[in-house]
Coordinates of C-alpha atoms in Angstrom, one line a residue:
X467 CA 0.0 0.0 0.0
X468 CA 1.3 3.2 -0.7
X469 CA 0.2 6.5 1.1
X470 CA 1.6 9.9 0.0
X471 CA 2.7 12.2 2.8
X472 CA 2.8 15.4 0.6
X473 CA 0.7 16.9 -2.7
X474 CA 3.0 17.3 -5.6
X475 CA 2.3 20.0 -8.1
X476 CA 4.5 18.7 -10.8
X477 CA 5.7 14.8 -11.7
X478 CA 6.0 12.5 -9.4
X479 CA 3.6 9.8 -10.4
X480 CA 4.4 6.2 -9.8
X481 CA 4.3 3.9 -13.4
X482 CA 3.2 1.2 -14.4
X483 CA 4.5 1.1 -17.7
X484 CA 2.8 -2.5 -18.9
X485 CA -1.0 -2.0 -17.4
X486 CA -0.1 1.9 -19.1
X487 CA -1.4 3.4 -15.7
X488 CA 0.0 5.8 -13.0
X489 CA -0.8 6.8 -10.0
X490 CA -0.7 10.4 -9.5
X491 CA 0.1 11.6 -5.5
X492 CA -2.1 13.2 -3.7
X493 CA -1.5 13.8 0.3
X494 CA -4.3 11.9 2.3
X495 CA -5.2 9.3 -0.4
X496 CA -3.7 5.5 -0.9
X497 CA -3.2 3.0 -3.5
X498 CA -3.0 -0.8 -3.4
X499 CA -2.7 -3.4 -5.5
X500 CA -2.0 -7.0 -5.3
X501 CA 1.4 -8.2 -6.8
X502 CA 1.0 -11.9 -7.0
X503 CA -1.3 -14.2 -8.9
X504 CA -3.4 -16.5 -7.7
X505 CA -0.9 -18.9 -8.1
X506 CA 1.7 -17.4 -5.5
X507 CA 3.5 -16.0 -8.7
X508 CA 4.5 -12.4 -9.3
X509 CA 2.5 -10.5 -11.2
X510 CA 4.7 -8.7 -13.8
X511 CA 1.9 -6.8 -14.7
X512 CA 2.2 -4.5 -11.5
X513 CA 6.1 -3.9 -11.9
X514 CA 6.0 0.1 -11.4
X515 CA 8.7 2.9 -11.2
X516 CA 8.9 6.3 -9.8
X517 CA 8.7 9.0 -12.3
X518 CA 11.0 12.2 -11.9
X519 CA 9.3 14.8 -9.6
X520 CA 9.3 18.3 -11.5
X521 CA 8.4 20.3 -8.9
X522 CA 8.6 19.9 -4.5
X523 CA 9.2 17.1 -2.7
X524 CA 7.8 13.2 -3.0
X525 CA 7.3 12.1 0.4
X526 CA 5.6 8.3 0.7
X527 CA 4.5 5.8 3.6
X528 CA 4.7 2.2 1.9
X529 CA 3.1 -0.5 4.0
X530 CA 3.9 -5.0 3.3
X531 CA 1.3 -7.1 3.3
X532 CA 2.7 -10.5 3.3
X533 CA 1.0 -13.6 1.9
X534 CA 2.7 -15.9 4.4
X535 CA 3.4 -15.4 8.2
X536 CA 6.8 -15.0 9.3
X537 CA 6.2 -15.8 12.5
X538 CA 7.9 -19.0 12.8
X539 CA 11.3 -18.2 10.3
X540 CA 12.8 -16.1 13.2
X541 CA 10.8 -16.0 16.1
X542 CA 10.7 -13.7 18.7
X543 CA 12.8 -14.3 21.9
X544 CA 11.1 -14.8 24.7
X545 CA 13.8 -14.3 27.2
X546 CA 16.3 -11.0 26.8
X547 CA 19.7 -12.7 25.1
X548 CA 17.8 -15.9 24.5
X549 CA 19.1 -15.3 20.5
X550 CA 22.6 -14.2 21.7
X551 CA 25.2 -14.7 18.7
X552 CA 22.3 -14.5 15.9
X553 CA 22.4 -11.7 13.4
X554 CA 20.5 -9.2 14.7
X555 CA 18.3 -7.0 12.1

């Protein structure tokens, strides 16, 4: 999900170059749009870019939405140095 933080008056619009749509920013507003297929597959479709911004500054709040939990690939610790000598992110 994407959520602009400021109003552009110039540029700034976010691609997607093979649906031919963009996503012009306005402060306030959101966008969303699923990425995979049915299937679990990417969805090429929704591959997007940031165009140039002509004119103040692009501020944007992105929020993940992830089609699996992740609570079990690194779980929390329950005690305080429980995970000592694991990578820490």
């Amino acid at each position: 999900m994407q959520l602009p933080l400021t109003d552009i008056t110039a540029g700034g619009a976010t691609a997607f170059t093979r649906l031919g749509a963009r996503i012009w920013p306005k402060r306030g507003a959101a966008a969303f749009w699923w990425n995979l297929l049915p299937n679990g597959d990417g969805d090429l479709r929704t591959r997007h870019a940031a165009c140039p911004v002509l004119a103040g500054s692009k501020w944007v709040m992105n929020l993940w939405f992830h089609e699996r939990g992740q609570e079990f690939i690194r779980p929390c610790e329950l005690e305080r140095g429980a995970t000592e000598g694991q990578d820490d992110f």
